[in-house]
Amino acid sequence: MASGWFDSVSMATSVAGEGQPSLNGIISDPQTKKLTDLPTELLELILCFPVLKHVDICNVSCCCKRLHDVCHGRGKVWGHQYKLRWPRLQRFYRQNECCDWLREYKTRHRVGIQIRRTVESISKRFFTEVPCVGQVLGDSFAEIESLGMPEHFCEDELLFILNSDKRKSLTLKYYAKKILYFLRQQNILRSLKAFLEQPAEQQAALEGAVLVDQYCNPLADVTLDGISAQLDEITEKVKKMLRIKNPSHPSLRIAQGGCSVVEDFELQRQVVSALNAVLYEQLQYKGNECDYYNPLNSYIHQVLLRRTGIPISLSVLYMTLAQKLGVQLEPVNFPSHFLLRWCQKPRGSEDIYDFVYIDAFGKGKQLKAKECEYLIGHQVTADYYSAISTTEVLLRMVGNLLNIGKRGEGNEKSYQLLRDSLDLYLTINPDNVQYLLLQARLYFHLGIWPEKVLDILQHIQALDPSQHGAVGYLVQHTLEHIQHKKHPVTPEAKKRSAPEHLEVQYSVGLIMKHKRSGYNCVIYGWDPKCTMSQEWITTMRVHQLPNGANQPFYNVLVQDGTCRYAAQENLEPHSAPLEIGHPEVGRYFSEFAGTHYVANEELQARYQEDMDETLLTVQEIEVDPMKENKDRSKVSSSVDD
């Protein structure tokens, strides 16, 4: 009877682990045999007691036919177990839905095992020594997608991994986060493509801006409903002010989500005046002049949170609010300073002097046509005063992010922004040769997805044969990279006991402090001598150090998110070790042990003798925590003397 039940009890036991409560003893006790005489409803109530886990239900269902029938797949017992184990998935089921909960439990459980195995295998397959720019390759994502399971199953398991013990399983979390990032971006891209296929008049700038925001921040909780709700709150504040000035104003009768238009110009002026008062005086929204090139200025959820932005993001916000109140404004792709235009004449006019131009960045200031030129310091033709489509708004918004990414410092964060903005731009405008070539070069530089690089290059060649020179160069080197991937070279293990490494004082996993710059960091690699180019040595003034380049150098992850290469004489063990909030920590370390980081299997294989040395160093600091400060005081005293 119990054969095959939940793939045998052993499968359940493997999930629950040891120490889980069991009803075997209760059911087999002669004094409790009458339990089966209880009504089904009462048995279900008992078996839904929170302390019972799925392994207990498996054991109970194997006892007799009566309990087997009570624990049937579509009943309350397995429904309760499913909801207990995966509460986040409840939104995907209709209330009181008749569902085979046992089958759902088994399916979800198997997906979880497969996903975890895939994530665990990624570090072994893709571990590299290149800091900050390495990425999980595409075939790992394909493995997740090939499971053929609902996406919410996959996402829930990845979130479960990410939300586990904060200081442990860092490598597992590192790759789970990358996969979750990718899966969500794929969904958002599909939504963006569907959005772009809609008729132009149905494309709302706010929805497009939210999709851009979501794609660049796939792990953030950003939804169109959530953003719209915040704008509805601002709209109500504007209506409250309008009600004081004009209790009969038609905008007050526009319901949330309505699309009525206020035709009278004077009534429109009242709306704009109230909107400016609420947005800029009451809520203190402003243009971010001090940190203009911060990408947060382009993300609509951050604009609402920080109440600051750049001209285009504030214009989208302003235009949407005005529309909710019955005033139609149009976006204007003015060079270097995005604007909105407000028609002062009957609709259909294209005379630039028939419009007032609103500067959302400048607290809603209203300008005449030629006054707009004062914002940028030079004259422009009438074409620049024309209204543009939502698609063009998104292209400019994404173009801003792309330029910020190109201005970046070449770290993981700027590369990610550049990748994301290129993906978005080429989804909207897939035949832009300039950006296709930039994308191919970026992927080639990062050493990721060489097969995709070849696809991009083939597309470029078809669009513009004149690019054959640049395309040919990249094709040749990409093919070499693909060939190299087939015969990877295992990096040589570095042993501290080797004669050439005797001067190396520190080990991977140690939390350090830079003596000159003061930053905190963790070591994830070292060389017995500086391996950088002479140009780098000169630029970084390494030759001015007492020991110059002829001393051990360390690869370190710095608290500020950067990766650096530091000389041994500039580093010292931190007297009060702390966690290093660097996004790449999980690539190299599996756990933060309170005083140091534990190298993952891949890093330990590279530095086989370092973990013992790290433990010894940490123990010495714990025995004499003031040693570092005493030594430093001696040095300071000698200098003062």
XYZ file of C-alpha atoms in Angstrom:
641
model
C 0.000 0.000 0.000
C 2.803 2.392 0.894
C 4.955 1.409 -2.079
C 6.077 4.469 -4.029
C 4.401 6.760 -1.523
C 6.214 10.096 -1.852
C 9.083 8.200 -3.510
C 9.408 6.294 -0.207
C 9.811 7.787 3.221
C 13.569 8.009 2.680
C 13.152 10.925 0.273
C 11.236 12.844 2.888
C 13.711 11.947 5.592
C 16.554 13.296 3.469
C 14.841 16.698 3.444
C 13.747 16.841 7.067
C 17.045 15.614 8.503
C 17.573 14.196 11.953
C 15.760 15.325 15.048
C 12.356 15.840 13.410
C 9.343 14.679 15.483
C 7.709 11.453 14.359
C 4.324 9.878 15.015
C 5.576 6.307 14.539
C 5.768 5.694 18.273
C 2.360 7.241 18.902
C 0.607 5.246 16.188
C 2.207 1.946 17.179
C 1.414 2.388 20.882
C -1.535 0.064 21.710
C -3.149 2.788 23.801
C -3.421 5.076 20.800
C -4.839 2.659 18.237
C -8.255 4.281 18.615
C -6.815 7.378 16.965
C -8.082 5.998 13.666
C -11.619 6.049 15.003
C -11.631 9.834 15.143
C -13.591 11.741 12.469
C -11.639 12.718 9.351
C -11.963 16.443 10.132
C -10.408 15.954 13.562
C -7.597 13.778 12.196
C -6.846 16.463 9.613
C -6.774 19.079 12.343
C -4.330 16.972 14.365
C -2.093 16.269 11.374
C -1.997 19.982 10.504
C -0.463 20.793 13.878
C 2.496 23.144 13.195
C 5.113 20.937 14.877
C 4.570 18.136 12.350
C 6.766 18.106 9.264
C 6.301 16.367 5.932
C 8.416 13.411 7.069
C 5.908 12.818 9.874
C 3.025 12.908 7.423
C 4.833 10.364 5.241
C 5.326 8.100 8.245
C 1.700 8.474 9.340
C 0.334 7.734 5.884
C 2.299 4.466 5.794
C 0.707 3.143 8.997
C -2.659 2.011 7.720
C -5.226 2.537 5.003
C -7.328 4.836 7.196
C -4.470 7.299 7.739
C -3.340 6.808 4.143
C -6.759 8.029 3.003
C -6.730 10.997 5.398
C -3.357 12.059 4.001
C -4.406 11.936 0.353
C -2.747 14.339 -2.057
C -5.697 16.683 -2.565
C -6.569 16.920 1.110
C -5.929 19.531 3.771
C -2.943 17.769 5.287
C -0.613 18.033 2.295
C -2.036 21.446 1.416
C -1.009 22.586 4.893
C 2.467 21.097 4.495
C 2.964 22.825 1.157
C 1.877 26.199 2.507
C 4.054 25.725 5.578
C 7.148 24.961 3.525
C 6.686 27.463 0.675
C 4.599 30.390 1.929
C 5.811 32.712 -0.863
C 4.237 30.473 -3.505
C 0.680 30.840 -2.193
C -0.021 33.811 -4.436
C 0.226 31.513 -7.467
C -2.750 29.439 -6.334
C -6.382 30.477 -6.230
C -8.047 30.434 -2.833
C -9.758 27.107 -2.098
C -8.256 25.678 -5.289
C -8.595 21.893 -5.563
C -4.993 20.906 -6.147
C -2.915 17.739 -5.835
C -0.745 19.165 -3.081
C 1.337 16.027 -2.704
C 2.287 16.147 -6.376
C 3.048 19.860 -6.074
C 5.180 19.172 -3.000
C 7.133 16.428 -4.750
C 7.666 18.539 -7.866
C 8.763 21.595 -5.906
C 11.066 19.470 -3.757
C 12.763 17.889 -6.776
C 13.191 21.266 -8.465
C 14.833 22.552 -5.299
C 17.329 19.676 -5.262
C 18.184 20.121 -8.945
C 18.603 23.884 -8.637
C 20.797 23.569 -5.566
C 22.997 20.998 -7.323
C 23.357 23.274 -10.347
C 24.251 26.270 -8.200
C 26.744 24.222 -6.164
C 28.466 23.055 -9.349
C 28.942 26.538 -10.798
C 31.899 27.536 -8.617
C 33.845 24.411 -9.603
C 33.230 25.072 -13.310
C 33.677 28.826 -13.497
C 36.064 29.821 -10.727
C 38.713 32.213 -12.033
C 41.396 34.472 -10.653
C 40.112 37.528 -12.547
C 38.576 39.882 -9.953
C 35.345 41.760 -10.450
C 34.640 41.053 -14.105
C 34.013 37.313 -14.251
C 30.441 36.227 -14.835
C 28.557 32.996 -14.646
C 28.372 31.642 -18.183
C 25.154 31.183 -20.074
C 24.972 27.399 -19.959
C 24.402 27.495 -16.191
C 21.272 29.561 -16.764
C 20.221 27.151 -19.480
C 20.434 24.285 -16.996
C 17.947 26.017 -14.716
C 15.610 26.814 -17.593
C 15.881 23.270 -18.961
C 14.244 21.899 -15.828
C 10.950 22.816 -17.479
C 9.456 23.862 -14.175
C 7.381 26.961 -13.395
C 9.653 29.957 -12.997
C 8.230 30.772 -9.584
C 9.481 27.380 -8.328
C 13.013 28.265 -9.443
C 12.864 31.788 -8.062
C 11.551 30.629 -4.694
C 14.378 28.116 -4.269
C 16.975 30.756 -5.134
C 15.413 33.154 -2.620
C 15.437 30.376 -0.024
C 19.193 29.993 -0.566
C 19.769 33.745 -0.373
C 17.736 34.151 2.823
C 19.534 31.396 4.733
C 22.186 32.028 7.420
C 23.778 35.372 6.549
C 27.408 34.408 7.206
C 27.410 30.913 5.704
C 27.151 29.341 2.243
C 28.544 32.555 0.734
C 29.663 30.909 -2.507
C 26.289 29.212 -2.957
C 24.546 32.547 -2.379
C 26.916 34.348 -4.745
C 25.916 32.192 -7.699
C 22.260 31.873 -6.638
C 22.073 35.656 -6.744
C 23.555 35.775 -10.239
C 21.100 33.188 -11.527
C 18.143 34.958 -9.904
C 19.368 38.226 -11.432
C 19.448 36.608 -14.868
C 16.067 34.859 -14.604
C 14.297 38.037 -13.542
C 15.961 40.036 -16.290
C 14.787 37.525 -18.884
C 11.203 37.962 -17.665
C 11.520 41.747 -17.733
C 12.914 41.673 -21.281
C 9.888 39.666 -22.392
C 7.627 42.245 -20.760
C 9.531 45.081 -22.428
C 9.204 43.459 -25.861
C 5.458 43.012 -25.319
C 5.244 46.664 -24.232
C 7.037 47.855 -27.375
C 4.678 45.838 -29.581
C 1.669 47.816 -28.315
C 0.331 50.740 -30.380
C 2.272 53.934 -29.630
C -0.762 55.632 -28.064
C -1.064 52.805 -25.515
C 2.556 52.993 -24.366
C 2.728 54.899 -21.093
C 6.080 56.507 -20.301
C 5.748 55.508 -16.641
C 5.370 51.815 -17.479
C 8.394 51.959 -19.754
C 10.438 53.735 -17.064
C 9.444 51.063 -14.530
C 10.584 48.310 -16.911
C 13.961 50.045 -17.308
C 14.192 50.362 -13.519
C 13.277 46.694 -13.014
C 15.820 45.469 -15.552
C 18.680 47.390 -13.944
C 17.524 46.433 -10.431
C 16.045 42.949 -10.837
C 16.564 42.039 -7.184
C 14.728 45.123 -5.894
C 11.022 45.112 -5.117
C 9.906 47.407 -7.941
C 6.441 46.984 -9.456
C 4.258 49.156 -11.660
C 1.411 48.816 -9.152
C 3.669 49.952 -6.315
C 4.971 52.967 -8.244
C 1.448 53.891 -9.407
C 0.182 53.724 -5.826
C 2.837 56.231 -4.754
C 1.870 58.561 -7.600
C -1.795 58.220 -6.610
C -0.856 59.466 -3.138
C 0.828 62.531 -4.640
C -2.186 63.060 -6.911
C -4.471 63.116 -3.871
C -2.282 65.772 -2.264
C -2.594 67.895 -5.413
C -6.379 67.414 -5.419
C -6.500 68.488 -1.791
C -4.767 71.735 -2.704
C -6.991 72.190 -5.769
C -10.073 71.679 -3.605
C -9.055 74.644 -1.464
C -8.546 76.904 -4.498
C -11.458 75.671 -6.603
C -13.905 73.179 -4.987
C -15.661 72.615 -8.337
C -12.524 71.883 -10.345
C -13.180 69.021 -12.827
C -9.907 67.304 -11.920
C -11.398 66.500 -8.527
C -13.948 64.245 -10.215
C -11.356 62.175 -12.094
C -11.199 58.760 -10.460
C -7.907 56.929 -9.982
C -6.949 55.386 -13.296
C -9.282 57.691 -15.187
C -8.291 59.400 -18.431
C -10.449 62.513 -18.574
C -8.966 65.669 -20.098
C -9.450 69.174 -18.751
C -9.912 71.380 -21.816
C -10.118 74.869 -20.291
C -6.691 76.527 -20.202
C -7.301 78.400 -16.947
C -8.336 75.167 -15.218
C -5.184 73.495 -16.580
C -3.111 76.347 -15.183
C -4.642 75.735 -11.744
C -3.629 72.076 -11.945
C -0.038 72.888 -12.938
C 0.216 75.502 -10.187
C -1.040 73.058 -7.545
C 1.227 70.310 -8.879
C 4.290 72.568 -8.594
C 3.333 73.572 -5.064
C 2.938 69.985 -3.890
C 5.870 68.463 -5.742
C 8.515 71.130 -5.157
C 7.380 73.049 -2.085
C 5.487 70.526 0.003
C 7.369 67.321 -0.939
C 10.678 69.040 -1.726
C 11.458 67.260 -5.006
C 14.478 68.723 -6.790
C 16.990 68.148 -9.536
C 20.137 66.393 -8.383
C 22.759 68.924 -9.382
C 25.397 67.704 -6.905
C 25.428 64.062 -8.027
C 24.028 64.334 -11.533
C 25.659 61.196 -12.965
C 24.502 58.844 -10.246
C 22.476 56.067 -11.983
C 19.961 56.178 -9.116
C 18.692 59.438 -10.639
C 17.349 57.427 -13.586
C 15.460 54.782 -11.602
C 11.890 55.842 -10.966
C 11.595 54.035 -7.612
C 14.743 55.806 -6.401
C 13.454 59.170 -7.649
C 10.352 58.658 -5.508
C 12.396 57.435 -2.542
C 15.096 60.125 -2.647
C 12.896 62.870 -4.146
C 15.583 63.850 -6.595
C 16.473 62.991 -10.174
C 17.612 64.239 -13.553
C 15.467 66.089 -16.127
C 14.098 62.994 -17.889
C 13.145 60.997 -14.774
C 11.521 64.022 -13.126
C 9.740 64.800 -16.403
C 8.237 61.290 -16.571
C 7.050 61.705 -12.994
C 5.659 65.212 -13.645
C 3.974 64.252 -16.932
C 2.285 61.198 -15.354
C 0.953 63.211 -12.420
C -0.376 65.925 -14.741
C -2.116 63.283 -16.866
C -3.791 61.807 -13.781
C -5.219 65.286 -13.184
C -6.439 65.800 -16.761
C -3.596 67.902 -18.187
C -1.831 66.526 -21.263
C 1.883 67.288 -21.449
C 4.260 66.032 -24.131
C 7.900 64.961 -23.775
C 10.482 67.027 -25.644
C 13.892 65.554 -26.496
C 15.686 68.858 -25.941
C 19.490 68.443 -26.110
C 21.233 68.032 -22.737
C 18.083 68.980 -20.836
C 14.843 67.013 -21.214
C 11.674 69.130 -21.163
C 7.887 68.884 -21.327
C 5.687 71.040 -23.526
C 2.222 72.340 -22.675
C 0.075 73.512 -25.578
C -1.474 76.964 -25.188
C -3.456 76.820 -28.427
C -6.030 74.442 -29.928
C -4.686 70.934 -30.319
C -2.776 70.046 -33.453
C -0.529 73.101 -33.531
C 3.161 72.465 -34.186
C 4.311 76.078 -33.936
C 6.959 76.029 -31.193
C 5.714 79.418 -29.967
C 2.263 77.970 -29.216
C 3.735 75.977 -26.322
C 4.962 76.652 -22.831
C 7.957 74.458 -21.943
C 8.136 73.023 -18.420
C 11.467 72.292 -16.764
C 10.723 69.516 -14.251
C 14.385 69.582 -13.195
C 14.085 73.292 -12.447
C 11.100 73.020 -10.057
C 8.509 73.219 -12.821
C 9.710 76.526 -14.239
C 7.751 77.562 -17.337
C 9.726 78.797 -20.323
C 8.991 80.277 -23.715
C 10.506 78.602 -26.769
C 13.703 80.588 -27.080
C 14.202 80.785 -23.298
C 14.924 77.038 -23.361
C 18.187 77.743 -25.130
C 19.494 79.519 -22.015
C 19.466 76.115 -20.279
C 22.106 74.731 -22.645
C 23.926 77.889 -23.736
C 23.465 77.627 -27.488
C 20.822 77.853 -30.193
C 18.956 74.869 -31.623
C 16.651 74.333 -34.560
C 12.875 74.003 -34.261
C 13.132 70.203 -34.607
C 14.411 69.944 -31.053
C 11.146 71.383 -29.717
C 9.035 68.569 -31.186
C 7.194 66.015 -29.071
C 8.632 62.498 -29.077
C 7.199 59.023 -28.596
C 7.458 56.853 -25.492
C 9.977 54.659 -27.312
C 12.201 57.689 -27.869
C 11.831 58.647 -24.204
C 13.067 55.183 -23.199
C 15.963 55.340 -25.657
C 17.127 58.607 -24.123
C 16.674 57.282 -20.587
C 18.650 54.135 -21.377
C 21.203 56.172 -23.311
C 21.880 58.210 -20.166
C 22.532 55.011 -18.199
C 24.750 53.731 -20.986
C 26.868 56.868 -20.861
C 27.173 56.578 -17.080
C 28.332 52.986 -17.507
C 30.952 54.080 -20.042
C 32.139 56.789 -17.640
C 32.592 54.168 -14.901
C 35.852 53.070 -13.328
C 35.991 49.653 -14.974
C 34.760 47.787 -11.898
C 32.048 45.162 -11.594
C 29.365 47.762 -10.922
C 30.078 49.893 -13.988
C 30.435 46.820 -16.230
C 27.064 45.543 -15.019
C 25.402 48.897 -15.687
C 26.958 49.003 -19.152
C 25.754 45.472 -19.917
C 22.242 46.143 -18.641
C 21.833 49.433 -20.493
C 23.172 47.895 -23.727
C 20.703 45.021 -23.399
C 17.865 47.501 -22.962
C 18.956 49.821 -25.759
C 19.340 46.972 -28.252
C 15.991 45.516 -27.254
C 14.393 48.853 -28.165
C 16.630 49.536 -31.180
C 18.127 46.158 -32.213
C 19.870 47.396 -35.367
C 22.082 50.097 -33.876
C 25.493 49.074 -35.240
C 27.433 51.368 -32.892
C 25.978 49.786 -29.777
C 26.038 46.255 -31.195
C 29.775 46.644 -31.729
C 30.165 48.057 -28.206
C 28.259 45.076 -26.812
C 30.451 42.610 -28.721
C 33.608 44.343 -27.477
C 32.331 44.397 -23.909
C 31.482 40.693 -23.921
C 34.843 39.933 -25.531
C 36.657 42.014 -22.901
C 34.850 40.285 -20.049
C 35.471 36.885 -21.577
C 31.848 35.813 -21.334
C 29.461 34.203 -23.782
C 31.857 33.982 -26.755
C 29.156 32.211 -28.747
C 26.895 35.211 -28.272
C 29.723 37.508 -29.363
C 29.872 35.621 -32.665
C 26.098 36.017 -33.105
C 26.364 39.768 -32.494
C 29.253 40.098 -34.947
C 27.355 38.184 -37.615
C 24.397 40.559 -37.151
C 26.708 43.588 -37.443
C 28.236 42.266 -40.657
C 24.773 41.792 -42.164
C 23.706 45.320 -41.172
C 26.902 47.147 -42.166
C 29.498 45.307 -44.281
C 31.863 48.291 -43.883
C 32.532 47.093 -40.336
C 34.321 43.981 -41.637
C 37.683 45.126 -40.204
C 36.538 45.412 -36.599
C 34.265 42.390 -36.973
C 37.048 40.231 -38.444
C 39.428 41.070 -35.603
C 36.878 40.175 -32.932
C 35.775 36.997 -34.735
C 39.360 35.728 -34.906
C 40.091 36.351 -31.224
C 36.699 35.057 -30.099
C 37.290 31.783 -31.919
C 40.675 31.549 -30.199
C 38.952 32.097 -26.873
C 36.411 29.351 -27.595
C 39.256 26.983 -28.505
C 41.087 27.922 -25.297
C 37.966 27.156 -23.276
C 38.009 23.607 -24.573
C 41.475 23.100 -23.062
C 41.465 25.114 -19.833
C 44.731 25.418 -17.935
C 44.473 24.586 -14.251
C 46.250 27.311 -12.274
C 49.272 26.142 -10.341
C 48.771 25.746 -6.602
C 50.770 28.181 -4.459
C 52.346 26.626 -1.368
C 53.664 28.867 1.373
C 56.370 26.323 2.184
C 57.973 26.758 -1.232
C 61.383 28.537 -0.998
C 60.279 31.349 -3.331
C 57.309 32.120 -1.052
C 59.071 32.402 2.298
C 58.700 36.200 2.430
C 54.896 35.982 2.172
C 53.625 36.943 5.645
C 49.847 36.930 5.185
C 47.322 34.418 3.896
C 43.968 34.322 2.126
C 40.960 34.932 4.345
C 42.701 37.387 6.654
C 40.941 40.690 7.233
C 43.466 43.477 6.834
C 43.821 47.206 7.175
C 45.785 49.370 4.753
C 48.295 51.424 6.751
C 48.327 54.394 4.379
C 44.800 54.556 2.949
C 43.012 53.202 6.013
C 40.643 50.922 4.110
C 39.542 47.491 5.392
C 39.848 44.481 3.127
C 40.166 40.693 2.893
C 42.978 38.854 1.103
C 41.910 36.482 -1.668
C 45.274 35.960 -3.389
C 48.960 36.779 -3.286
C 52.150 36.828 -5.355
C 55.718 36.610 -3.991
C 56.619 39.652 -6.119
C 54.584 42.299 -7.923
C 53.344 40.864 -11.230
C 51.932 44.051 -12.728
C 53.386 45.871 -15.722
C 56.101 48.482 -15.398
C 53.569 51.107 -16.481
C 51.296 50.156 -13.568
C 54.224 50.118 -11.140
C 55.191 53.638 -12.223
C 51.608 54.957 -12.198
C 50.965 53.576 -8.699
C 54.386 54.828 -7.508
C 55.324 51.384 -6.273
C 58.994 52.199 -6.905
C 58.761 54.819 -4.131
C 58.000 52.167 -1.491
C 60.978 51.104 0.681
C 60.809 47.566 -0.752
C 59.449 48.612 -4.144
C 58.017 45.898 -6.346
C 60.389 43.290 -4.928
C 58.042 42.214 -2.127
C 54.854 40.135 -1.818
C 51.693 41.744 -3.212
C 48.143 40.802 -2.252
C 44.837 40.722 -4.134
C 42.283 42.207 -1.769
C 38.546 42.865 -1.780
C 37.983 46.298 -0.259
C 35.020 47.373 1.852
C 34.080 50.063 -0.709
C 33.473 47.417 -3.398
C 36.761 47.782 -5.262
C 39.469 45.162 -5.877
C 43.064 46.229 -5.272
C 46.607 44.948 -5.430
C 48.441 45.977 -2.251
C 52.064 45.774 -1.164
C 52.859 43.704 1.912
C 54.496 46.627 3.725
C 51.245 48.605 3.428
C 49.049 45.942 5.048
C 48.546 44.787 8.626
C 46.051 42.344 10.203
C 42.952 44.117 11.483
C 42.853 44.193 15.282
C 39.044 44.044 15.278
C 38.092 41.931 12.224
C 34.784 42.754 10.587
C 32.778 41.568 7.592
C 33.775 43.033 4.247
C 30.726 44.152 2.287
C 32.105 43.398 -1.155
C 29.869 41.849 -3.859
C 32.606 39.364 -4.866
C 33.243 37.876 -1.409
C 31.175 34.792 -2.233
C 33.295 34.035 -5.296
C 36.236 33.180 -3.043
C 34.892 32.452 0.427
C 32.279 30.082 1.814
C 31.834 31.573 5.274
C 32.631 34.482 7.569
C 33.888 32.889 10.775
C 33.786 36.027 12.922
C 37.536 36.707 12.800
C 38.357 35.688 9.221
C 36.875 34.341 6.004
C 36.963 30.632 5.180
C 38.181 30.017 1.634
C 35.880 27.936 -0.549
C 37.091 24.660 -2.074
C 38.347 26.314 -5.236
C 40.409 28.963 -3.431
C 41.759 26.389 -0.987
C 42.934 24.278 -3.928
C 44.835 27.334 -5.206
C 46.347 28.217 -1.810
C 46.566 24.825 -0.140
C 48.476 25.806 2.990
C 46.880 29.194 3.667
C 43.955 28.228 5.889
C 46.195 26.853 8.642
C 48.285 30.004 8.494
C 45.148 32.166 8.667
C 43.951 30.355 11.804
C 47.363 30.793 13.459
C 47.418 34.507 12.682
C 43.899 34.988 14.035
C 44.784 33.120 17.234
C 47.837 35.336 17.754
C 45.688 38.470 17.401
C 43.170 37.071 19.896
C 45.928 36.258 22.415
C 47.500 39.715 22.198
C 44.990 42.093 20.548
C 47.034 45.120 21.616
C 50.212 43.923 19.906
C 49.412 45.754 16.697
C 48.674 49.007 18.514
C 51.851 48.687 20.659
C 54.008 48.168 17.581
C 52.387 51.107 15.878
C 52.965 53.314 18.954
C 56.669 52.436 18.914
C 56.947 53.468 15.283
C 55.064 56.722 15.967
C 57.307 57.541 18.928
C 60.484 56.994 16.936
C 59.167 59.263 14.189
C 58.182 61.989 16.674
C 61.618 61.822 18.276
